[in-house]
């Protein structure tokens, strides 16, 4: 019997080795396996805790490798202005993202987390990044998407909360500068930024599936904010959009269909309501329209504490909010801080069968689908290979080109026969005035380094309009800067002409809501003091049309520069004639706020400058 034991033991060991070999092969880890099969295999292996973890997105301030591992967290984000260190380098960003990723990869199943960031006009949280014009004036969109993707990936981040495809119907809304236009057809065209961010969909790719090019040069995009956020009453942020179902479909929905056709990976839900129903709890629209009718197969993400705001006041009944948000069809919840409460409440709701496992599996399936498609399982870790892309000269040149194309010339001379622009570069002495002439923070607007933006020239690296004027004119021309000169200074200065740069201070979201849309002082006083004395061109830096009619008669030339970003030379390129003005208004410019809301096609349409208006000039290369 003893002699027979050895071969039996050998066979047993061999069988165990074969069994272990089979166990080690996990279909979801094999990149050769089709995505749907990988998703199905991984989903079948996951516990409820692991699934809920995937549905949870937390802020970087509360994240750590241990938190990622212990709670199976699926995603981390940087809120507006949330950075690992002041003026953090790409290396600091990459190291932070990788530290979180190491925690995620150390879990039982090794599911990578996806890091997201607001990149609404470039990688706008990162110091030294190229800041492009805000959407209100944006041009050359696809190229900007590609450049933004590179600068976001350079920080180790594979997910951008962009583009905003809101159709802003009332400029009193504090987020109007995040919208491309009041006209949904323009917004639809601007979804071309999605292939720039994510890559071009290959031929024969499954219809309506999300697509993100594998590798490290593209990011997952996010169409936001679903749906109707640009149509709220009086433009009040997060308010109620009162419109018929047909009106919602005709005006606010079309760009979502375009986004899905471009393969957008994710969709973010709006804080706003539609006819009194909070979007974060609107199953009819999120599940019924977006997922079923439009056949969106990526994942739906909430906004920051979006489910909390289902109740009034926010967080009044958080368990109900979790139930309503997840049942509505939200797949990933931007918690972002108190993640244990969200996880505990959702787990309890599932265990009590209030929320079905079918709904949980749908959410996780969508999240995993995006992660597999973008190659995150094969390349979970970030590196510094793209570090030189941040603020690169080619991206700054692209931003400068975008600025030139976004400028709209609204007036050129008090008589059509005597245009002021382009300005002569060889004038003996010129005046530059205004609060926004030498303020890079004002030039960039909100969502720049800080959530609300900030004042000053040390915010990030860029070129102010004043500096651009000095570099554009002839060396013999004397440039005098006086932010708010009085009339006597102007009259006695011997100036050939003046460039006045005024506008709105930076703001974001609710802080930007305005019922009067006036340029704050000393802007109006500067216009009056300067334009009443010498020839002047007024450059308006704003996130939307503002009250300008009272000053228009005294102004010789008027330029809408919107929020041009870091490359101020794009403004002077056109002022001095190196390039011609070509921009057209994608928004109606009102005479009085009493007319609002007023959009092209309305019966009472009586604008100061109509939709599509814009004077043109020819390039002269300076003279």
PDB file of N, CA and C in Angstrom, residues 503-588:
ATOM      1  N   UNK A 503     -15.039  94.926 -17.918  1.00  0.00           N
ATOM      2  CA  UNK A 503     -15.969  93.808 -17.978  1.00  0.00           C
ATOM      3  C   UNK A 503     -16.368  93.292 -16.622  1.00  0.00           C
ATOM      4  N   UNK A 504     -16.710  91.999 -16.588  1.00  0.00           N
ATOM      5  CA  UNK A 504     -17.168  91.354 -15.363  1.00  0.00           C
ATOM      6  C   UNK A 504     -15.989  90.775 -14.587  1.00  0.00           C
ATOM      7  N   UNK A 505     -16.070  90.755 -13.253  1.00  0.00           N
ATOM      8  CA  UNK A 505     -15.084  90.003 -12.472  1.00  0.00           C
ATOM      9  C   UNK A 505     -15.362  88.513 -12.618  1.00  0.00           C
ATOM     10  N   UNK A 506     -14.419  87.651 -12.254  1.00  0.00           N
ATOM     11  CA  UNK A 506     -14.648  86.206 -12.386  1.00  0.00           C
ATOM     12  C   UNK A 506     -15.766  85.710 -11.462  1.00  0.00           C
ATOM     13  N   UNK A 507     -16.423  84.648 -11.890  1.00  0.00           N
ATOM     14  CA  UNK A 507     -17.475  84.020 -11.093  1.00  0.00           C
ATOM     15  C   UNK A 507     -17.734  82.636 -11.667  1.00  0.00           C
ATOM     16  N   UNK A 508     -18.422  81.822 -10.891  1.00  0.00           N
ATOM     17  CA  UNK A 508     -18.851  80.504 -11.360  1.00  0.00           C
ATOM     18  C   UNK A 508     -20.189  80.164 -10.730  1.00  0.00           C
ATOM     19  N   UNK A 509     -21.005  79.498 -11.499  1.00  0.00           N
ATOM     20  CA  UNK A 509     -22.292  78.964 -11.050  1.00  0.00           C
ATOM     21  C   UNK A 509     -23.177  80.039 -10.403  1.00  0.00           C
ATOM     22  N   UNK A 510     -23.755  79.750  -9.235  1.00  0.00           N
ATOM     23  CA  UNK A 510     -24.740  80.649  -8.624  1.00  0.00           C
ATOM     24  C   UNK A 510     -24.169  82.032  -8.342  1.00  0.00           C
ATOM     25  N   UNK A 511     -22.891  82.110  -8.022  1.00  0.00           N
ATOM     26  CA  UNK A 511     -22.267  83.404  -7.744  1.00  0.00           C
ATOM     27  C   UNK A 511     -22.295  84.331  -8.953  1.00  0.00           C
ATOM     28  N   UNK A 512     -22.511  83.759 -10.130  1.00  0.00           N
ATOM     29  CA  UNK A 512     -22.561  84.575 -11.333  1.00  0.00           C
ATOM     30  C   UNK A 512     -23.961  84.986 -11.749  1.00  0.00           C
ATOM     31  N   UNK A 513     -24.968  84.467 -11.076  1.00  0.00           N
ATOM     32  CA  UNK A 513     -26.337  84.873 -11.410  1.00  0.00           C
ATOM     33  C   UNK A 513     -26.476  86.384 -11.249  1.00  0.00           C
ATOM     34  N   UNK A 514     -27.076  87.033 -12.246  1.00  0.00           N
ATOM     35  CA  UNK A 514     -27.217  88.491 -12.200  1.00  0.00           C
ATOM     36  C   UNK A 514     -28.521  88.899 -12.853  1.00  0.00           C
ATOM     37  N   UNK A 515     -29.285  89.719 -12.150  1.00  0.00           N
ATOM     38  CA  UNK A 515     -30.537  90.214 -12.717  1.00  0.00           C
ATOM     39  C   UNK A 515     -30.358  91.543 -13.434  1.00  0.00           C
ATOM     40  N   UNK A 516     -29.162  92.173 -13.294  1.00  0.00           N
ATOM     41  CA  UNK A 516     -28.958  93.472 -13.945  1.00  0.00           C
ATOM     42  C   UNK A 516     -27.923  93.455 -15.067  1.00  0.00           C
ATOM     43  N   UNK A 517     -26.978  92.520 -15.017  1.00  0.00           N
ATOM     44  CA  UNK A 517     -25.971  92.348 -16.078  1.00  0.00           C
ATOM     45  C   UNK A 517     -25.219  93.638 -16.410  1.00  0.00           C
ATOM     46  N   UNK A 518     -24.921  94.408 -15.386  1.00  0.00           N
ATOM     47  CA  UNK A 518     -24.170  95.643 -15.604  1.00  0.00           C
ATOM     48  C   UNK A 518     -22.677  95.421 -15.426  1.00  0.00           C
ATOM     49  N   UNK A 519     -21.879  96.230 -16.117  1.00  0.00           N
ATOM     50  CA  UNK A 519     -20.447  96.248 -15.905  1.00  0.00           C
ATOM     51  C   UNK A 519     -20.197  97.017 -14.608  1.00  0.00           C
ATOM     52  N   UNK A 520     -19.535  96.414 -13.631  1.00  0.00           N
ATOM     53  CA  UNK A 520     -19.334  97.125 -12.361  1.00  0.00           C
ATOM     54  C   UNK A 520     -18.375  98.303 -12.510  1.00  0.00           C
ATOM     55  N   UNK A 521     -18.549  99.269 -11.640  1.00  0.00           N
ATOM     56  CA  UNK A 521     -17.603 100.375 -11.578  1.00  0.00           C
ATOM     57  C   UNK A 521     -16.227  99.847 -11.151  1.00  0.00           C
ATOM     58  N   UNK A 522     -15.150 100.512 -11.641  1.00  0.00           N
ATOM     59  CA  UNK A 522     -15.138 101.770 -12.378  1.00  0.00           C
ATOM     60  C   UNK A 522     -15.244 101.639 -13.899  1.00  0.00           C
ATOM     61  N   UNK A 523     -15.708 100.480 -14.404  1.00  0.00           N
ATOM     62  CA  UNK A 523     -15.777 100.291 -15.851  1.00  0.00           C
ATOM     63  C   UNK A 523     -16.522 101.390 -16.588  1.00  0.00           C
ATOM     64  N   UNK A 524     -17.788 101.671 -16.212  1.00  0.00           N
ATOM     65  CA  UNK A 524     -18.530 102.731 -16.902  1.00  0.00           C
ATOM     66  C   UNK A 524     -17.857 104.104 -16.803  1.00  0.00           C
ATOM     67  N   UNK A 525     -17.275 104.407 -15.632  1.00  0.00           N
ATOM     68  CA  UNK A 525     -16.596 105.694 -15.474  1.00  0.00           C
ATOM     69  C   UNK A 525     -15.376 105.790 -16.381  1.00  0.00           C
ATOM     70  N   UNK A 526     -14.660 104.697 -16.505  1.00  0.00           N
ATOM     71  CA  UNK A 526     -13.484 104.689 -17.381  1.00  0.00           C
ATOM     72  C   UNK A 526     -13.888 104.931 -18.825  1.00  0.00           C
ATOM     73  N   UNK A 527     -14.966 104.260 -19.257  1.00  0.00           N
ATOM     74  CA  UNK A 527     -15.462 104.473 -20.624  1.00  0.00           C
ATOM     75  C   UNK A 527     -15.833 105.945 -20.822  1.00  0.00           C
ATOM     76  N   UNK A 528     -16.550 106.505 -19.869  1.00  0.00           N
ATOM     77  CA  UNK A 528     -16.995 107.896 -19.976  1.00  0.00           C
ATOM     78  C   UNK A 528     -15.818 108.861 -20.006  1.00  0.00           C
ATOM     79  N   UNK A 529     -14.870 108.680 -19.094  1.00  0.00           N
ATOM     80  CA  UNK A 529     -13.737 109.605 -18.996  1.00  0.00           C
ATOM     81  C   UNK A 529     -12.829 109.550 -20.213  1.00  0.00           C
ATOM     82  N   UNK A 530     -12.631 108.338 -20.752  1.00  0.00           N
ATOM     83  CA  UNK A 530     -11.689 108.187 -21.860  1.00  0.00           C
ATOM     84  C   UNK A 530     -12.363 108.463 -23.199  1.00  0.00           C
ATOM     85  N   UNK A 531     -13.489 107.805 -23.429  1.00  0.00           N
ATOM     86  CA  UNK A 531     -14.137 107.936 -24.743  1.00  0.00           C
ATOM     87  C   UNK A 531     -14.742 109.312 -24.972  1.00  0.00           C
ATOM     88  N   UNK A 532     -14.964 110.048 -23.879  1.00  0.00           N
ATOM     89  CA  UNK A 532     -15.451 111.410 -24.031  1.00  0.00           C
ATOM     90  C   UNK A 532     -14.363 112.382 -24.427  1.00  0.00           C
ATOM     91  N   UNK A 533     -13.122 111.929 -24.432  1.00  0.00           N
ATOM     92  CA  UNK A 533     -11.994 112.829 -24.684  1.00  0.00           C
ATOM     93  C   UNK A 533     -11.189 112.481 -25.935  1.00  0.00           C
ATOM     94  N   UNK A 534     -10.997 111.190 -26.217  1.00  0.00           N
ATOM     95  CA  UNK A 534     -10.197 110.772 -27.381  1.00  0.00           C
ATOM     96  C   UNK A 534     -10.832 109.557 -28.050  1.00  0.00           C
ATOM     97  N   UNK A 535     -10.337 109.219 -29.216  1.00  0.00           N
ATOM     98  CA  UNK A 535     -10.819 108.023 -29.904  1.00  0.00           C
ATOM     99  C   UNK A 535     -10.504 106.795 -29.059  1.00  0.00           C
ATOM    100  N   UNK A 536     -11.477 105.897 -28.988  1.00  0.00           N
ATOM    101  CA  UNK A 536     -11.291 104.746 -28.111  1.00  0.00           C
ATOM    102  C   UNK A 536     -11.877 103.478 -28.712  1.00  0.00           C
ATOM    103  N   UNK A 537     -11.237 102.363 -28.389  1.00  0.00           N
ATOM    104  CA  UNK A 537     -11.820 101.053 -28.637  1.00  0.00           C
ATOM    105  C   UNK A 537     -12.046 100.404 -27.283  1.00  0.00           C
ATOM    106  N   UNK A 538     -13.257  99.949 -27.051  1.00  0.00           N
ATOM    107  CA  UNK A 538     -13.608  99.290 -25.788  1.00  0.00           C
ATOM    108  C   UNK A 538     -13.652  97.788 -26.027  1.00  0.00           C
ATOM    109  N   UNK A 539     -12.865  97.057 -25.250  1.00  0.00           N
ATOM    110  CA  UNK A 539     -12.845  95.596 -25.294  1.00  0.00           C
ATOM    111  C   UNK A 539     -13.564  95.096 -24.049  1.00  0.00           C
ATOM    112  N   UNK A 540     -14.662  94.371 -24.241  1.00  0.00           N
ATOM    113  CA  UNK A 540     -15.464  93.888 -23.117  1.00  0.00           C
ATOM    114  C   UNK A 540     -15.089  92.440 -22.813  1.00  0.00           C
ATOM    115  N   UNK A 541     -14.637  92.222 -21.591  1.00  0.00           N
ATOM    116  CA  UNK A 541     -14.314  90.874 -21.102  1.00  0.00           C
ATOM    117  C   UNK A 541     -15.496  90.418 -20.252  1.00  0.00           C
ATOM    118  N   UNK A 542     -16.243  89.447 -20.742  1.00  0.00           N
ATOM    119  CA  UNK A 542     -17.447  89.022 -20.018  1.00  0.00           C
ATOM    120  C   UNK A 542     -17.834  87.613 -20.423  1.00  0.00           C
ATOM    121  N   UNK A 543     -18.643  86.999 -19.569  1.00  0.00           N
ATOM    122  CA  UNK A 543     -19.123  85.653 -19.857  1.00  0.00           C
ATOM    123  C   UNK A 543     -20.433  85.627 -20.602  1.00  0.00           C
ATOM    124  N   UNK A 544     -20.894  86.811 -21.040  1.00  0.00           N
ATOM    125  CA  UNK A 544     -22.205  86.911 -21.680  1.00  0.00           C
ATOM    126  C   UNK A 544     -22.392  88.350 -22.143  1.00  0.00           C
ATOM    127  N   UNK A 545     -23.418  88.629 -22.931  1.00  0.00           N
ATOM    128  CA  UNK A 545     -23.727  90.021 -23.228  1.00  0.00           C
ATOM    129  C   UNK A 545     -24.044  90.784 -21.933  1.00  0.00           C
ATOM    130  N   UNK A 546     -23.588  92.013 -21.868  1.00  0.00           N
ATOM    131  CA  UNK A 546     -23.841  92.855 -20.695  1.00  0.00           C
ATOM    132  C   UNK A 546     -24.420  94.187 -21.164  1.00  0.00           C
ATOM    133  N   UNK A 547     -24.879  94.998 -20.222  1.00  0.00           N
ATOM    134  CA  UNK A 547     -25.466  96.298 -20.560  1.00  0.00           C
ATOM    135  C   UNK A 547     -24.385  97.203 -21.154  1.00  0.00           C
ATOM    136  N   UNK A 548     -24.555  97.591 -22.412  1.00  0.00           N
ATOM    137  CA  UNK A 548     -23.577  98.431 -23.095  1.00  0.00           C
ATOM    138  C   UNK A 548     -24.237  99.599 -23.832  1.00  0.00           C
ATOM    139  N   UNK A 549     -25.543  99.511 -24.033  1.00  0.00           N
ATOM    140  CA  UNK A 549     -26.261 100.524 -24.815  1.00  0.00           C
ATOM    141  C   UNK A 549     -26.062 101.956 -24.295  1.00  0.00           C
ATOM    142  N   UNK A 550     -26.063 102.197 -22.972  1.00  0.00           N
ATOM    143  CA  UNK A 550     -25.901 103.575 -22.499  1.00  0.00           C
ATOM    144  C   UNK A 550     -24.574 104.228 -22.890  1.00  0.00           C
ATOM    145  N   UNK A 551     -23.559 103.419 -23.208  1.00  0.00           N
ATOM    146  CA  UNK A 551     -22.231 103.964 -23.503  1.00  0.00           C
ATOM    147  C   UNK A 551     -21.897 103.906 -24.998  1.00  0.00           C
ATOM    148  N   UNK A 552     -22.778 103.269 -25.756  1.00  0.00           N
ATOM    149  CA  UNK A 552     -22.437 102.932 -27.140  1.00  0.00           C
ATOM    150  C   UNK A 552     -22.150 104.159 -27.998  1.00  0.00           C
ATOM    151  N   UNK A 553     -22.895 105.227 -27.787  1.00  0.00           N
ATOM    152  CA  UNK A 553     -22.738 106.404 -28.643  1.00  0.00           C
ATOM    153  C   UNK A 553     -21.362 107.042 -28.494  1.00  0.00           C
ATOM    154  N   UNK A 554     -20.794 106.992 -27.292  1.00  0.00           N
ATOM    155  CA  UNK A 554     -19.491 107.630 -27.069  1.00  0.00           C
ATOM    156  C   UNK A 554     -18.317 106.742 -27.490  1.00  0.00           C
ATOM    157  N   UNK A 555     -18.591 105.438 -27.685  1.00  0.00           N
ATOM    158  CA  UNK A 555     -17.534 104.485 -28.031  1.00  0.00           C
ATOM    159  C   UNK A 555     -17.291 104.505 -29.541  1.00  0.00           C
ATOM    160  N   UNK A 556     -16.016 104.558 -29.933  1.00  0.00           N
ATOM    161  CA  UNK A 556     -15.697 104.530 -31.368  1.00  0.00           C
ATOM    162  C   UNK A 556     -15.729 103.108 -31.918  1.00  0.00           C
ATOM    163  N   UNK A 557     -15.123 102.186 -31.192  1.00  0.00           N
ATOM    164  CA  UNK A 557     -15.108 100.784 -31.627  1.00  0.00           C
ATOM    165  C   UNK A 557     -15.369  99.901 -30.412  1.00  0.00           C
ATOM    166  N   UNK A 558     -16.136  98.838 -30.629  1.00  0.00           N
ATOM    167  CA  UNK A 558     -16.532  97.953 -29.534  1.00  0.00           C
ATOM    168  C   UNK A 558     -16.261  96.507 -29.917  1.00  0.00           C
ATOM    169  N   UNK A 559     -15.568  95.801 -29.019  1.00  0.00           N
ATOM    170  CA  UNK A 559     -15.196  94.402 -29.264  1.00  0.00           C
ATOM    171  C   UNK A 559     -15.683  93.533 -28.112  1.00  0.00           C
ATOM    172  N   UNK A 560     -16.432  92.484 -28.426  1.00  0.00           N
ATOM    173  CA  UNK A 560     -16.781  91.466 -27.436  1.00  0.00           C
ATOM    174  C   UNK A 560     -15.684  90.416 -27.446  1.00  0.00           C
ATOM    175  N   UNK A 561     -14.910  90.373 -26.353  1.00  0.00           N
ATOM    176  CA  UNK A 561     -13.789  89.422 -26.273  1.00  0.00           C
ATOM    177  C   UNK A 561     -14.120  88.225 -25.403  1.00  0.00           C
ATOM    178  N   UNK A 562     -15.325  88.217 -24.793  1.00  0.00           N
ATOM    179  CA  UNK A 562     -15.757  87.129 -23.926  1.00  0.00           C
ATOM    180  C   UNK A 562     -14.730  86.881 -22.830  1.00  0.00           C
ATOM    181  N   UNK A 563     -14.366  85.629 -22.575  1.00  0.00           N
ATOM    182  CA  UNK A 563     -13.350  85.288 -21.566  1.00  0.00           C
ATOM    183  C   UNK A 563     -12.214  84.576 -22.296  1.00  0.00           C
ATOM    184  N   UNK A 564     -11.226  85.321 -22.771  1.00  0.00           N
ATOM    185  CA  UNK A 564     -10.268  84.765 -23.737  1.00  0.00           C
ATOM    186  C   UNK A 564      -9.238  83.800 -23.177  1.00  0.00           C
ATOM    187  N   UNK A 565      -9.020  83.770 -21.856  1.00  0.00           N
ATOM    188  CA  UNK A 565      -8.038  82.834 -21.319  1.00  0.00           C
ATOM    189  C   UNK A 565      -6.650  83.436 -21.217  1.00  0.00           C
ATOM    190  N   UNK A 566      -5.649  82.582 -21.258  1.00  0.00           N
ATOM    191  CA  UNK A 566      -4.284  83.024 -20.959  1.00  0.00           C
ATOM    192  C   UNK A 566      -3.588  83.743 -22.110  1.00  0.00           C
ATOM    193  N   UNK A 567      -4.110  83.616 -23.312  1.00  0.00           N
ATOM    194  CA  UNK A 567      -3.357  84.132 -24.461  1.00  0.00           C
ATOM    195  C   UNK A 567      -3.905  85.470 -24.952  1.00  0.00           C
ATOM    196  N   UNK A 568      -3.533  86.535 -24.236  1.00  0.00           N
ATOM    197  CA  UNK A 568      -4.012  87.876 -24.561  1.00  0.00           C
ATOM    198  C   UNK A 568      -3.559  88.384 -25.917  1.00  0.00           C
ATOM    199  N   UNK A 569      -2.497  87.797 -26.445  1.00  0.00           N
ATOM    200  CA  UNK A 569      -2.004  88.249 -27.758  1.00  0.00           C
ATOM    201  C   UNK A 569      -3.010  87.975 -28.873  1.00  0.00           C
ATOM    202  N   UNK A 570      -3.931  87.034 -28.639  1.00  0.00           N
ATOM    203  CA  UNK A 570      -4.978  86.803 -29.626  1.00  0.00           C
ATOM    204  C   UNK A 570      -5.850  88.026 -29.823  1.00  0.00           C
ATOM    205  N   UNK A 571      -6.022  88.819 -28.752  1.00  0.00           N
ATOM    206  CA  UNK A 571      -6.806  90.049 -28.839  1.00  0.00           C
ATOM    207  C   UNK A 571      -6.067  91.096 -29.657  1.00  0.00           C
ATOM    208  N   UNK A 572      -4.796  91.311 -29.341  1.00  0.00           N
ATOM    209  CA  UNK A 572      -4.039  92.348 -30.051  1.00  0.00           C
ATOM    210  C   UNK A 572      -3.709  91.941 -31.488  1.00  0.00           C
ATOM    211  N   UNK A 573      -3.660  90.646 -31.767  1.00  0.00           N
ATOM    212  CA  UNK A 573      -3.458  90.194 -33.150  1.00  0.00           C
ATOM    213  C   UNK A 573      -4.506  90.802 -34.077  1.00  0.00           C
ATOM    214  N   UNK A 574      -5.740  90.919 -33.556  1.00  0.00           N
ATOM    215  CA  UNK A 574      -6.845  91.404 -34.374  1.00  0.00           C
ATOM    216  C   UNK A 574      -7.017  92.918 -34.245  1.00  0.00           C
ATOM    217  N   UNK A 575      -6.805  93.452 -33.044  1.00  0.00           N
ATOM    218  CA  UNK A 575      -6.906  94.905 -32.873  1.00  0.00           C
ATOM    219  C   UNK A 575      -5.961  95.656 -33.798  1.00  0.00           C
ATOM    220  N   UNK A 576      -4.753  95.111 -33.963  1.00  0.00           N
ATOM    221  CA  UNK A 576      -3.732  95.794 -34.751  1.00  0.00           C
ATOM    222  C   UNK A 576      -3.628  95.289 -36.191  1.00  0.00           C
ATOM    223  N   UNK A 577      -4.550  94.413 -36.584  1.00  0.00           N
ATOM    224  CA  UNK A 577      -4.669  94.073 -37.987  1.00  0.00           C
ATOM    225  C   UNK A 577      -3.776  92.964 -38.510  1.00  0.00           C
ATOM    226  N   UNK A 578      -3.065  92.255 -37.631  1.00  0.00           N
ATOM    227  CA  UNK A 578      -2.301  91.101 -38.127  1.00  0.00           C
ATOM    228  C   UNK A 578      -3.252  90.028 -38.662  1.00  0.00           C
ATOM    229  N   UNK A 579      -4.457  90.013 -38.103  1.00  0.00           N
ATOM    230  CA  UNK A 579      -5.536  89.145 -38.582  1.00  0.00           C
ATOM    231  C   UNK A 579      -6.816  89.972 -38.592  1.00  0.00           C
ATOM    232  N   UNK A 580      -7.763  89.581 -39.430  1.00  0.00           N
ATOM    233  CA  UNK A 580      -9.026  90.292 -39.494  1.00  0.00           C
ATOM    234  C   UNK A 580     -10.034  89.768 -38.492  1.00  0.00           C
ATOM    235  N   UNK A 581     -11.016  90.594 -38.167  1.00  0.00           N
ATOM    236  CA  UNK A 581     -12.144  90.140 -37.347  1.00  0.00           C
ATOM    237  C   UNK A 581     -13.051  89.255 -38.208  1.00  0.00           C
ATOM    238  N   UNK A 582     -13.428  88.108 -37.667  1.00  0.00           N
ATOM    239  CA  UNK A 582     -14.316  87.188 -38.387  1.00  0.00           C
ATOM    240  C   UNK A 582     -15.466  86.673 -37.521  1.00  0.00           C
ATOM    241  N   UNK A 583     -15.408  86.908 -36.206  1.00  0.00           N
ATOM    242  CA  UNK A 583     -16.366  86.310 -35.280  1.00  0.00           C
ATOM    243  C   UNK A 583     -17.783  86.826 -35.441  1.00  0.00           C
ATOM    244  N   UNK A 584     -18.743  85.951 -35.181  1.00  0.00           N
ATOM    245  CA  UNK A 584     -20.164  86.283 -35.233  1.00  0.00           C
ATOM    246  C   UNK A 584     -20.806  85.915 -33.887  1.00  0.00           C
ATOM    247  N   UNK A 585     -21.805  86.688 -33.490  1.00  0.00           N
ATOM    248  CA  UNK A 585     -22.471  86.439 -32.212  1.00  0.00           C
ATOM    249  C   UNK A 585     -23.227  85.108 -32.231  1.00  0.00           C
ATOM    250  N   UNK A 586     -22.909  84.254 -31.268  1.00  0.00           N
ATOM    251  CA  UNK A 586     -23.693  83.037 -31.058  1.00  0.00           C
ATOM    252  C   UNK A 586     -24.751  83.271 -29.992  1.00  0.00           C
ATOM    253  N   UNK A 587     -24.822  84.512 -29.518  1.00  0.00           N
ATOM    254  CA  UNK A 587     -25.803  84.934 -28.532  1.00  0.00           C
ATOM    255  C   UNK A 587     -26.387  86.271 -28.958  1.00  0.00           C
ATOM    256  N   UNK A 588     -27.635  86.494 -28.669  1.00  0.00           N
ATOM    257  CA  UNK A 588     -28.275  87.780 -28.905  1.00  0.00           C
ATOM    258  C   UNK A 588     -27.774  88.796 -27.877  1.00  0.00           C
TER     259      UNK A 588
END
